[in-house]
PDB file of C-alpha atoms in Angstrom:
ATOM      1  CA  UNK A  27      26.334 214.273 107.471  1.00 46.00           C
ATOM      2  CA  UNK A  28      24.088 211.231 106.499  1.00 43.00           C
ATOM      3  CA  UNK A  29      22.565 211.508 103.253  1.00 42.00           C
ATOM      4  CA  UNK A  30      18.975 210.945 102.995  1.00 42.00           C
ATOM      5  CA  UNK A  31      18.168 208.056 101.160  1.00 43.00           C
ATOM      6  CA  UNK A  32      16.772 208.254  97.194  1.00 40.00           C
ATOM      7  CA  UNK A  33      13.090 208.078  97.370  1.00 40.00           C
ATOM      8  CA  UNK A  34      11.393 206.287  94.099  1.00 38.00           C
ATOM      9  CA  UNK A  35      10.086 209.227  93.059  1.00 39.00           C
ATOM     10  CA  UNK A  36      13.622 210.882  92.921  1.00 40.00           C
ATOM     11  CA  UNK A  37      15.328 207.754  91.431  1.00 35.00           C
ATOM     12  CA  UNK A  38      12.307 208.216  88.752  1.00 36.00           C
ATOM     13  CA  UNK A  39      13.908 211.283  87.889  1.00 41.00           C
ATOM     14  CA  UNK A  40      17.185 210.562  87.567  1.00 37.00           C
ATOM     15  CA  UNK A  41      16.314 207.947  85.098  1.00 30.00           C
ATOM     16  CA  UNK A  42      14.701 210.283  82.862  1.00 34.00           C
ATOM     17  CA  UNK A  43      17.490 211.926  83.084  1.00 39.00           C
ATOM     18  CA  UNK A  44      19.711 209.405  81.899  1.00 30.00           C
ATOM     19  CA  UNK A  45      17.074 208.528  79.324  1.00 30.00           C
ATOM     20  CA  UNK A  46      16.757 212.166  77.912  1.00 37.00           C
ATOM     21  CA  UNK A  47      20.583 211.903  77.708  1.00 36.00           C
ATOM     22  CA  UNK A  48      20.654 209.198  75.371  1.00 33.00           C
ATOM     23  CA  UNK A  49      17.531 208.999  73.566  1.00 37.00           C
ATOM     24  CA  UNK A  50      16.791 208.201  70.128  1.00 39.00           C
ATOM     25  CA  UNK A  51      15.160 210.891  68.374  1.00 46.00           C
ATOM     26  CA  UNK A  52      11.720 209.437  67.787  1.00 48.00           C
ATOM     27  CA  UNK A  53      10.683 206.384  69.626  1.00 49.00           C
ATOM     28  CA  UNK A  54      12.251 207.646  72.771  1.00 46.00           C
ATOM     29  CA  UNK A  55      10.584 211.525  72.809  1.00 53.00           C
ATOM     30  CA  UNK A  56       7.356 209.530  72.328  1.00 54.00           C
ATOM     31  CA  UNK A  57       8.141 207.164  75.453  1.00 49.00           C
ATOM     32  CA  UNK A  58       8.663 210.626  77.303  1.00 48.00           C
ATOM     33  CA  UNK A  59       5.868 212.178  76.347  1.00 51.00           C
ATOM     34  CA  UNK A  60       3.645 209.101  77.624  1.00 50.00           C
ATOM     35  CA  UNK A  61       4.907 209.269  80.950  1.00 49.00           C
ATOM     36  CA  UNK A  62       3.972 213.038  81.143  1.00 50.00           C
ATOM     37  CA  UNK A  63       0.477 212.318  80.065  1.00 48.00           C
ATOM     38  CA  UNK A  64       0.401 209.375  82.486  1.00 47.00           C
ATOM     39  CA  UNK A  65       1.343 211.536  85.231  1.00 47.00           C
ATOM     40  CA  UNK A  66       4.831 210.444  85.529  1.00 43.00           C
ATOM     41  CA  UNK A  67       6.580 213.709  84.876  1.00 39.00           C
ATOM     42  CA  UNK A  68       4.483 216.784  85.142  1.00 39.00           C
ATOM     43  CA  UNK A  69       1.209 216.505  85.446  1.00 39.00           C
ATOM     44  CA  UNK A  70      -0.278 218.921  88.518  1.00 35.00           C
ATOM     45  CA  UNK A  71      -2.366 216.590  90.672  1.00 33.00           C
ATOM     46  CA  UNK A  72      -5.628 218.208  90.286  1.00 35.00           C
ATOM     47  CA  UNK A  73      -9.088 216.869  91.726  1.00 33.00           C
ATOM     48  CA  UNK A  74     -10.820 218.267  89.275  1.00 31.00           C
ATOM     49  CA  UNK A  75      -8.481 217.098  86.295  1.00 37.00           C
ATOM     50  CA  UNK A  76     -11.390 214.489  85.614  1.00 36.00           C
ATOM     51  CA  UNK A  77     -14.206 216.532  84.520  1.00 38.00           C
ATOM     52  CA  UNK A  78     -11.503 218.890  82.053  1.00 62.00           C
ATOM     53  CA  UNK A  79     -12.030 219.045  78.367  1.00 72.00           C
ATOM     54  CA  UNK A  80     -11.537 219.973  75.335  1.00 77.00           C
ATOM     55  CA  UNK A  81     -12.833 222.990  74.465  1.00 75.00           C
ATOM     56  CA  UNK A  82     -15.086 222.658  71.156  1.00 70.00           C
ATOM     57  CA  UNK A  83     -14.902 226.017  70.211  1.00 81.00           C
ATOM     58  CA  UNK A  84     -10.863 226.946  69.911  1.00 88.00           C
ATOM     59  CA  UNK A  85      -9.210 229.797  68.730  1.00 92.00           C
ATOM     60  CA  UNK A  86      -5.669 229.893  67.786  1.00 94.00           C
ATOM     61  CA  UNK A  87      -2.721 232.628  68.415  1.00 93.00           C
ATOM     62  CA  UNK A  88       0.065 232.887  65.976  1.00 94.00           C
ATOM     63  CA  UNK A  89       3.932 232.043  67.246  1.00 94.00           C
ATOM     64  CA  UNK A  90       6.940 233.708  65.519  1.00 90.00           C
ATOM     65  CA  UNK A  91      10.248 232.294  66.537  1.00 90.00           C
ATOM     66  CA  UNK A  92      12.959 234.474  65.608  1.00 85.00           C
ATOM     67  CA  UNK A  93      12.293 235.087  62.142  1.00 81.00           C
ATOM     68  CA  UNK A  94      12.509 231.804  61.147  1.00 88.00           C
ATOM     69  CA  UNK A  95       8.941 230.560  60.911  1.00 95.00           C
ATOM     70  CA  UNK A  96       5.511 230.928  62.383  1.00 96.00           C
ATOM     71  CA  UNK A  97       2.722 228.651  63.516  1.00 97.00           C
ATOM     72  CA  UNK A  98      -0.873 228.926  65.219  1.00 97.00           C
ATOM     73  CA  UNK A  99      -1.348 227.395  68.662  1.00 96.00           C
ATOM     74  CA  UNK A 100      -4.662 226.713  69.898  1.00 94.00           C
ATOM     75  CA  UNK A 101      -5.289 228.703  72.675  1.00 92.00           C
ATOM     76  CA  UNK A 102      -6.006 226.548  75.834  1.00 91.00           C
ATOM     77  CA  UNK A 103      -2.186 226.039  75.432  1.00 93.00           C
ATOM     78  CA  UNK A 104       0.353 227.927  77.130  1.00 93.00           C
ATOM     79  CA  UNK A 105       4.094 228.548  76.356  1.00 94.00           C
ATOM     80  CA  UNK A 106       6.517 226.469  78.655  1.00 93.00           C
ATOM     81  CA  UNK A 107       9.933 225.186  78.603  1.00 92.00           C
ATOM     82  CA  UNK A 108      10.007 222.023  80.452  1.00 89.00           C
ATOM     83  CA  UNK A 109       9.070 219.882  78.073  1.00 88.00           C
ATOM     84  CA  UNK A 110      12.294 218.944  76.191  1.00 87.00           C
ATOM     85  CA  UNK A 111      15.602 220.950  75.794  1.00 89.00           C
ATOM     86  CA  UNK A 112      15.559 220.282  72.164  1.00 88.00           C
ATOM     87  CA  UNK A 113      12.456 221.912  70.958  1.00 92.00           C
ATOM     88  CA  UNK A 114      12.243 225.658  69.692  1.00 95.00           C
ATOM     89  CA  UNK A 115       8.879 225.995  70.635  1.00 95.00           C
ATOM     90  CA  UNK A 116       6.681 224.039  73.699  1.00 95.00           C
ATOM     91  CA  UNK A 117       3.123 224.215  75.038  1.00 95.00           C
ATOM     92  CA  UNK A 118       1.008 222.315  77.309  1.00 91.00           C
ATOM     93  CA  UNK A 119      -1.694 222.466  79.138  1.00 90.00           C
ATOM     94  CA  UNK A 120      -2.023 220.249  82.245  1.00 86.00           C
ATOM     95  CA  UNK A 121      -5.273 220.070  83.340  1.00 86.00           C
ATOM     96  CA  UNK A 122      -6.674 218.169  80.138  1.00 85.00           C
ATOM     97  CA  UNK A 123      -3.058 216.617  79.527  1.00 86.00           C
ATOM     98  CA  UNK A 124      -2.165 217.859  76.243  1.00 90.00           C
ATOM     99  CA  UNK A 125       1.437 219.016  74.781  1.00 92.00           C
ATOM    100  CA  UNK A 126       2.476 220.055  71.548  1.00 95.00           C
ATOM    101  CA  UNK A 127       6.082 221.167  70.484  1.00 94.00           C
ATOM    102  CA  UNK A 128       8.282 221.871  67.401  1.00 95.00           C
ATOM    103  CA  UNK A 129      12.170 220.490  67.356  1.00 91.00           C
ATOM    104  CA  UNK A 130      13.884 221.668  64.640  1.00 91.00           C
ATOM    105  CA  UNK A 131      16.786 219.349  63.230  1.00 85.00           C
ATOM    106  CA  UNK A 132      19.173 220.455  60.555  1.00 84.00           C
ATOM    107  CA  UNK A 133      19.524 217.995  57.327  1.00 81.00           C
ATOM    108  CA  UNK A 134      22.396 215.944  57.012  1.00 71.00           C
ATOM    109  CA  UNK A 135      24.837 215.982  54.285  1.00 58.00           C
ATOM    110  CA  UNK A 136      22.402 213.648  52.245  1.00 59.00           C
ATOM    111  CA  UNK A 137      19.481 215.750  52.446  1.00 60.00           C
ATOM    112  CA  UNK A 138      17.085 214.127  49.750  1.00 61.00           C
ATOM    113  CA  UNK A 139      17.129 211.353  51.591  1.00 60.00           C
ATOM    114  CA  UNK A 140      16.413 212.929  55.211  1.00 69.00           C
ATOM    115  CA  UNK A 141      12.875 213.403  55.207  1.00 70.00           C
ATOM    116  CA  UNK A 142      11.984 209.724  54.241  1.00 73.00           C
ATOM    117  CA  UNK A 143      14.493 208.000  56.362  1.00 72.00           C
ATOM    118  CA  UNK A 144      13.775 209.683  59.090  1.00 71.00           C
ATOM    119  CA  UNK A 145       9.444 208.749  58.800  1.00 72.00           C
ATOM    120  CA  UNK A 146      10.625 205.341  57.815  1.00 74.00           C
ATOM    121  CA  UNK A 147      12.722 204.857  60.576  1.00 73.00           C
ATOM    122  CA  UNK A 148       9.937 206.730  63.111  1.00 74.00           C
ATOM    123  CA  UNK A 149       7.416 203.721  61.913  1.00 71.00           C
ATOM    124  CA  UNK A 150       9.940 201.045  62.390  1.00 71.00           C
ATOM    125  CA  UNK A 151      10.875 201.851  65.628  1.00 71.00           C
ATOM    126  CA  UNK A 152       7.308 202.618  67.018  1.00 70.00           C
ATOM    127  CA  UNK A 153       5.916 199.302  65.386  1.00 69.00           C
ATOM    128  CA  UNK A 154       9.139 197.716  66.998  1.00 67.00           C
ATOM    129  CA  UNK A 155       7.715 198.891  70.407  1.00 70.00           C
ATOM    130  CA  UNK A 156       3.808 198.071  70.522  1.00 71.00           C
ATOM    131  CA  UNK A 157       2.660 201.433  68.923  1.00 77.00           C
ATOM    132  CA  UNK A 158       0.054 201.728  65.696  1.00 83.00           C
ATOM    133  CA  UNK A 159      -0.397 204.183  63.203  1.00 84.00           C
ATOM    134  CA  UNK A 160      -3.844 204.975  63.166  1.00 86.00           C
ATOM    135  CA  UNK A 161      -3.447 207.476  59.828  1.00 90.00           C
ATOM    136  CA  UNK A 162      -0.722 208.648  57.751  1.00 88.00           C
ATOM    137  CA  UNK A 163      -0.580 211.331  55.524  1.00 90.00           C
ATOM    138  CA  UNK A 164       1.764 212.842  52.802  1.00 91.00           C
ATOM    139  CA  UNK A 165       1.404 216.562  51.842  1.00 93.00           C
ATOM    140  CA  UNK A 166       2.381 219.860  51.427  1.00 95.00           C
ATOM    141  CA  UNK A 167       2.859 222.453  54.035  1.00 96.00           C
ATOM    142  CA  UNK A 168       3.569 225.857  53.708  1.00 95.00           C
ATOM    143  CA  UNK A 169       4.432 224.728  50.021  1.00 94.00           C
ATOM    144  CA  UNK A 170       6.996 221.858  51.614  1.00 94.00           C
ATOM    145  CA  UNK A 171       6.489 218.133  51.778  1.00 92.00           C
ATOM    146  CA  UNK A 172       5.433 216.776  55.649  1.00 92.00           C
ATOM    147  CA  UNK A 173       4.742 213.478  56.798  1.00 89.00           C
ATOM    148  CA  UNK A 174       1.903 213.384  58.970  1.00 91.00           C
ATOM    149  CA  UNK A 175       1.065 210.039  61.441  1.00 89.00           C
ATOM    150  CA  UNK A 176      -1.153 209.830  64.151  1.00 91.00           C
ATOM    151  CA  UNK A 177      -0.514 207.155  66.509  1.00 87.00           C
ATOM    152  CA  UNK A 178      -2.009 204.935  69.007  1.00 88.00           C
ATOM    153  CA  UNK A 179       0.129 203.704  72.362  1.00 82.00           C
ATOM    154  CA  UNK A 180      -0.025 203.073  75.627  1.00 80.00           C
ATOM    155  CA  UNK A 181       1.987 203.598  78.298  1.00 75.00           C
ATOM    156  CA  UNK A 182       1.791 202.379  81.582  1.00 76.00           C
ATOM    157  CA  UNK A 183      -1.679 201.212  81.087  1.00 79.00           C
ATOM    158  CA  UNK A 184      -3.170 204.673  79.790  1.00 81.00           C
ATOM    159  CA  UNK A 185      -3.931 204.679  76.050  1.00 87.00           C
ATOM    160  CA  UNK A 186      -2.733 207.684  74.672  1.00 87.00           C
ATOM    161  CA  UNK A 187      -2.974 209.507  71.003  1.00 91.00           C
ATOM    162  CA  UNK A 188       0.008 211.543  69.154  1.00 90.00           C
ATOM    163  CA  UNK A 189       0.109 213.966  66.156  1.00 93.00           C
ATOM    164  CA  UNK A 190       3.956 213.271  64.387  1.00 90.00           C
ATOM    165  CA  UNK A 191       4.496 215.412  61.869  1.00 92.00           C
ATOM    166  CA  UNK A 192       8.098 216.369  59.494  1.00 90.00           C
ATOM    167  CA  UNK A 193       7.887 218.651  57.209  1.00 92.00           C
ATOM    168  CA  UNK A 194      11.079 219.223  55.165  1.00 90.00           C
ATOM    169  CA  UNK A 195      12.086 222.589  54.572  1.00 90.00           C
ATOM    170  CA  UNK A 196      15.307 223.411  52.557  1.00 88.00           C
ATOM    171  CA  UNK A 197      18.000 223.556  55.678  1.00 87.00           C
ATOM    172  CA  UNK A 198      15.946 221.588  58.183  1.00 88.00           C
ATOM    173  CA  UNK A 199      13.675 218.947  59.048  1.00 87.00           C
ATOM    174  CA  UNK A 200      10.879 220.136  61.524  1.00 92.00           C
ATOM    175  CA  UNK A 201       9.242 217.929  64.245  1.00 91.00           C
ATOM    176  CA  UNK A 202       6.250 218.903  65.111  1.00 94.00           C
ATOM    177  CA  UNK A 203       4.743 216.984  68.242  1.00 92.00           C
ATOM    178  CA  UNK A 204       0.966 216.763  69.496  1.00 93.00           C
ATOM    179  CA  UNK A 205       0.147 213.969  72.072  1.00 91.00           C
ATOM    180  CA  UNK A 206      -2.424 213.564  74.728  1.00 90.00           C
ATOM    181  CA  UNK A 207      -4.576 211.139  76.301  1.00 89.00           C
ATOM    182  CA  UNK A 208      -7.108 208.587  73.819  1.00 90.00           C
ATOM    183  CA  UNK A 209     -10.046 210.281  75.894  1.00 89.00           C
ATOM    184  CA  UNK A 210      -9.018 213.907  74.135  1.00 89.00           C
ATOM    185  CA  UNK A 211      -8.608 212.710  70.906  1.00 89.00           C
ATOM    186  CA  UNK A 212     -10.351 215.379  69.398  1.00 90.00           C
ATOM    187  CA  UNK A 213      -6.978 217.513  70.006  1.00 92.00           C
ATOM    188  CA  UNK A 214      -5.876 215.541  67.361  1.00 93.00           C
ATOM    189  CA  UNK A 215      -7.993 217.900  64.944  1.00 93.00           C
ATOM    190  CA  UNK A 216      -6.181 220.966  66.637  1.00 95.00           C
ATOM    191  CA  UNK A 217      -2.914 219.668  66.141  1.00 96.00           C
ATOM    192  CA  UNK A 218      -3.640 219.399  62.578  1.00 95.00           C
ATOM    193  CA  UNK A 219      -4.807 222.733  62.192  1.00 96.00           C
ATOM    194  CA  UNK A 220      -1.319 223.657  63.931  1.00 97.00           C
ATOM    195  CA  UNK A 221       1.021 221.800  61.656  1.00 97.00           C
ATOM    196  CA  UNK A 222      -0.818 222.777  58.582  1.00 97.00           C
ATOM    197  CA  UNK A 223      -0.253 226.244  59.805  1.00 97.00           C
ATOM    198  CA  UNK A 224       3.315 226.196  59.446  1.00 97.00           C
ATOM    199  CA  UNK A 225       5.257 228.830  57.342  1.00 96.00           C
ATOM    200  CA  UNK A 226       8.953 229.765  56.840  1.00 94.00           C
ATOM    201  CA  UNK A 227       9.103 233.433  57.427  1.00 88.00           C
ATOM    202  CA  UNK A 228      11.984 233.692  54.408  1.00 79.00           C
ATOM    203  CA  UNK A 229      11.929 230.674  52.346  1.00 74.00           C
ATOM    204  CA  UNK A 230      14.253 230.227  49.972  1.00 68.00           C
ATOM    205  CA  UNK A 231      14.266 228.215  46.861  1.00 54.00           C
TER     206      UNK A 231
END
């Protein structure tokens, strides 16, 4: 039987697949994220997708995941899984092209030094790659210390705005990922709310 040849769209595919493969931890989930807001992954092609917003009023539901800590969501998300086989919890919503997910990653054998190589390395690598950081911030959350950085990049043409938080609990480091497009940058209050939200359900000391 002749096999039908690779359209673009499908060789597309199979390069993110490659790419999710080997990716680098920061940089490369932002790249990713990007091409979802630009359309390249999952947006639905809506006619209407235009005159979507941002809700001003929001209202937020509370996430538990499996006892191990919980978070509020605003709620013009829903729950998916398609966004990355890494993260514990994932939301998007299509229509005004936002996403927001939490990875968890457990600390090295070094872990006072985790947290701040890790947001060092994050800034490196985005400056590296035509990205800004629009705002930083260093504080507690849910009585642990996060780095906060909201970011400025475009990809293929579309300027686009992302929420990177890490907040460094005593076993693991938590990513916590906002992003969307420049023209909804108000979700970047939202995604605030959402990582100062955060709480261990058992910390430990």
């Amino acid at each position: 039987m002749e096999k039908s040849p690779r359209t673009p769209q499908m060789k597309s595919e199979r390069t993110v697949q490659i790419f999710m493969a080997h990716q680098w931890q920061f940089l490369f989930h932002l790249i990713i994220f990007g091409l979802m807001a630009t359309g390249g992954l999952l947006l639905l092609a809506s006619p209407a997708k235009a005159q979507n917003i941002v809700p001003h009023t929001v209202t937020y539901s509370t996430f538990q995941k499996d006892s191990l800590f919980s978070i509020s969501i605003p709620d013009y998300f829903v729950e998916t899984n398609d966004l990355d086989a890494e993260a514990v919890l994932q939301f998007k919503n299509v229509f005004i092209e936002c996403y927001l997910m939490i990875i968890a990653n457990p600390k090295s054998k070094t872990p006072q030094l985790y947290l701040s190589m890790m947001e060092r390395q994050f800034k490196s690598e985005l400056l590296q790659r035509g990205g800004s950081v629009i705002q930083e911030t260093q504080k507690k959350v849910g009585g642990f210390e996060s780095f906060q950085k909201e970011v400025e990049w475009q990809v293929n043409g579309e300027p686009l705005v992302f929420l990177v938080a890490f907040i460094d609990t005593p076993d693991v480091v938590f990513k916590i990922y906002g992003w969307t497009l420049a023209q909804h940058r108000q979700s970047l209050v939202h995604f605030r709310h959402t990582v100062d939200s955060f709480r261990l359900t058992n910390p430990r000391s």
